[in-house]
PDB file of C-alpha atoms in Angstrom:
ATOM      1  CA  MET Z   1      52.767  69.729  12.094  1.00  0.00           C
ATOM      2  CA  LEU Z   2      51.690  72.323  14.565  1.00  0.00           C
ATOM      3  CA  GLU Z   3      48.037  72.710  14.567  1.00  0.00           C
ATOM      4  CA  LEU Z   4      46.446  75.995  15.792  1.00  0.00           C
ATOM      5  CA  ASP Z   5      42.539  76.706  16.544  1.00  0.00           C
ATOM      6  CA  PHE Z   6      42.595  79.187  19.700  1.00  0.00           C
ATOM      7  CA  VAL Z   7      41.156  82.744  20.931  1.00  0.00           C
ATOM      8  CA  VAL Z   8      42.998  85.227  22.816  1.00  0.00           C
ATOM      9  CA  GLN Z   9      40.844  88.155  24.572  1.00  0.00           C
ATOM     10  CA  ARG Z  10      42.862  91.067  25.628  1.00  0.00           C
ATOM     11  CA  GLY Z  11      40.780  93.820  26.636  1.00  0.00           C
ATOM     12  CA  ASP Z  12      39.370  94.998  23.448  1.00  0.00           C
ATOM     13  CA  PHE Z  13      41.735  93.222  21.509  1.00  0.00           C
ATOM     14  CA  HIS Z  14      40.590  89.801  19.785  1.00  0.00           C
ATOM     15  CA  LEU Z  15      42.677  87.032  18.195  1.00  0.00           C
ATOM     16  CA  GLN Z  16      40.999  84.232  16.508  1.00  0.00           C
ATOM     17  CA  VAL Z  17      43.898  81.519  14.677  1.00  0.00           C
ATOM     18  CA  GLN Z  18      42.527  78.500  12.783  1.00  0.00           C
ATOM     19  CA  HIS Z  19      45.304  77.345  10.882  1.00  0.00           C
ATOM     20  CA  ASN Z  20      47.996  74.145  10.031  1.00  0.00           C
ATOM     21  CA  LEU Z  21      51.494  74.979   9.664  1.00  0.00           C
ATOM     22  CA  LEU Z  22      52.935  71.869   8.063  1.00  0.00           C
ATOM     23  CA  HIS Z  23      56.682  73.382   7.600  1.00  0.00           C
ATOM     24  CA  PRO Z  24      59.108  73.421  10.298  1.00  0.00           C
ATOM     25  CA  VAL Z  25      60.099  77.570   9.596  1.00  0.00           C
ATOM     26  CA  THR Z  26      57.510  80.044   9.469  1.00  0.00           C
ATOM     27  CA  GLY Z  27      57.558  83.302   9.125  1.00  0.00           C
ATOM     28  CA  ILE Z  28      54.770  85.803  10.821  1.00  0.00           C
ATOM     29  CA  LEU Z  29      54.485  89.078   9.250  1.00  0.00           C
ATOM     30  CA  GLY Z  30      51.623  91.857  10.329  1.00  0.00           C
ATOM     31  CA  PRO Z  31      51.020  95.340  11.483  1.00  0.00           C
ATOM     32  CA  SER Z  32      51.860  96.393  15.016  1.00  0.00           C
ATOM     33  CA  GLY Z  33      49.339  95.715  17.309  1.00  0.00           C
ATOM     34  CA  GLY Z  34      48.492  92.484  14.636  1.00  0.00           C
ATOM     35  CA  GLY Z  35      48.751  89.913  17.077  1.00  0.00           C
ATOM     36  CA  LYS Z  36      52.005  88.452  16.370  1.00  0.00           C
ATOM     37  CA  SER Z  37      53.224  88.375  20.003  1.00  0.00           C
ATOM     38  CA  THR Z  38      49.900  87.315  20.962  1.00  0.00           C
ATOM     39  CA  LEU Z  39      50.147  84.556  18.586  1.00  0.00           C
ATOM     40  CA  LEU Z  40      53.824  83.166  19.762  1.00  0.00           C
ATOM     41  CA  GLY Z  41      53.200  83.623  23.444  1.00  0.00           C
ATOM     42  CA  ALA Z  42      50.373  81.195  23.008  1.00  0.00           C
ATOM     43  CA  VAL Z  43      52.242  78.796  21.011  1.00  0.00           C
ATOM     44  CA  ALA Z  44      55.152  78.893  23.412  1.00  0.00           C
ATOM     45  CA  GLY Z  45      52.751  78.325  26.232  1.00  0.00           C
ATOM     46  CA  LEU Z  46      53.352  81.718  27.995  1.00  0.00           C
ATOM     47  CA  MET Z  47      49.941  82.936  27.225  1.00  0.00           C
ATOM     48  CA  LYS Z  48      47.012  80.829  27.909  1.00  0.00           C
ATOM     49  CA  PRO Z  49      44.114  81.697  25.026  1.00  0.00           C
ATOM     50  CA  GLN Z  50      40.522  81.770  26.516  1.00  0.00           C
ATOM     51  CA  GLN Z  51      39.410  78.730  24.086  1.00  0.00           C
ATOM     52  CA  GLY Z  52      40.381  76.236  21.698  1.00  0.00           C
ATOM     53  CA  THR Z  53      43.296  73.645  20.960  1.00  0.00           C
ATOM     54  CA  ILE Z  54      46.878  73.721  20.348  1.00  0.00           C
ATOM     55  CA  LYS Z  55      48.443  70.743  18.906  1.00  0.00           C
ATOM     56  CA  LEU Z  56      52.178  69.718  17.874  1.00  0.00           C
ATOM     57  CA  ASP Z  57      53.040  66.501  15.983  1.00  0.00           C
ATOM     58  CA  GLY Z  58      49.819  64.603  17.237  1.00  0.00           C
ATOM     59  CA  ARG Z  59      50.563  65.811  21.304  1.00  0.00           C
ATOM     60  CA  MET Z  60      48.309  68.254  22.661  1.00  0.00           C
ATOM     61  CA  LEU Z  61      49.829  71.229  24.069  1.00  0.00           C
ATOM     62  CA  PHE Z  62      46.789  73.160  24.993  1.00  0.00           C
ATOM     63  CA  ASP Z  63      43.067  72.592  25.348  1.00  0.00           C
ATOM     64  CA  SER Z  64      40.421  74.143  27.046  1.00  0.00           C
ATOM     65  CA  ASN Z  65      38.003  71.480  27.150  1.00  0.00           C
ATOM     66  CA  SER Z  66      40.145  69.133  28.904  1.00  0.00           C
ATOM     67  CA  ARG Z  67      42.164  71.548  30.602  1.00  0.00           C
ATOM     68  CA  ILE Z  68      45.355  70.751  29.547  1.00  0.00           C
ATOM     69  CA  HIS Z  69      48.414  73.447  29.548  1.00  0.00           C
ATOM     70  CA  ILE Z  70      51.762  72.602  28.845  1.00  0.00           C
ATOM     71  CA  PRO Z  71      54.181  75.622  28.268  1.00  0.00           C
TER      72      PRO Z  71
END
C-alpha cells in the first residue's frame, strides 16, 4: 500500500494529497497543470514536498518532521 499525505508548494501552485493507494497499478488523470507530474515526482523522490509523509508498505520514504527523504 502507498500512503500519501503531503503538500508541495511551487510558486502559485499548491498540491495537497491525502490518499492511500491499495492496488499495484493506478492511473493518474487530470488537466494540464493539475499536478500529475508533481505527484509522481514526489512519490519517486525526485521532488521534496514541503511537509507531510509518504509511506510504501509500511516503510517511511518521506517524513518532513523526522527529516527522512529516501528517493
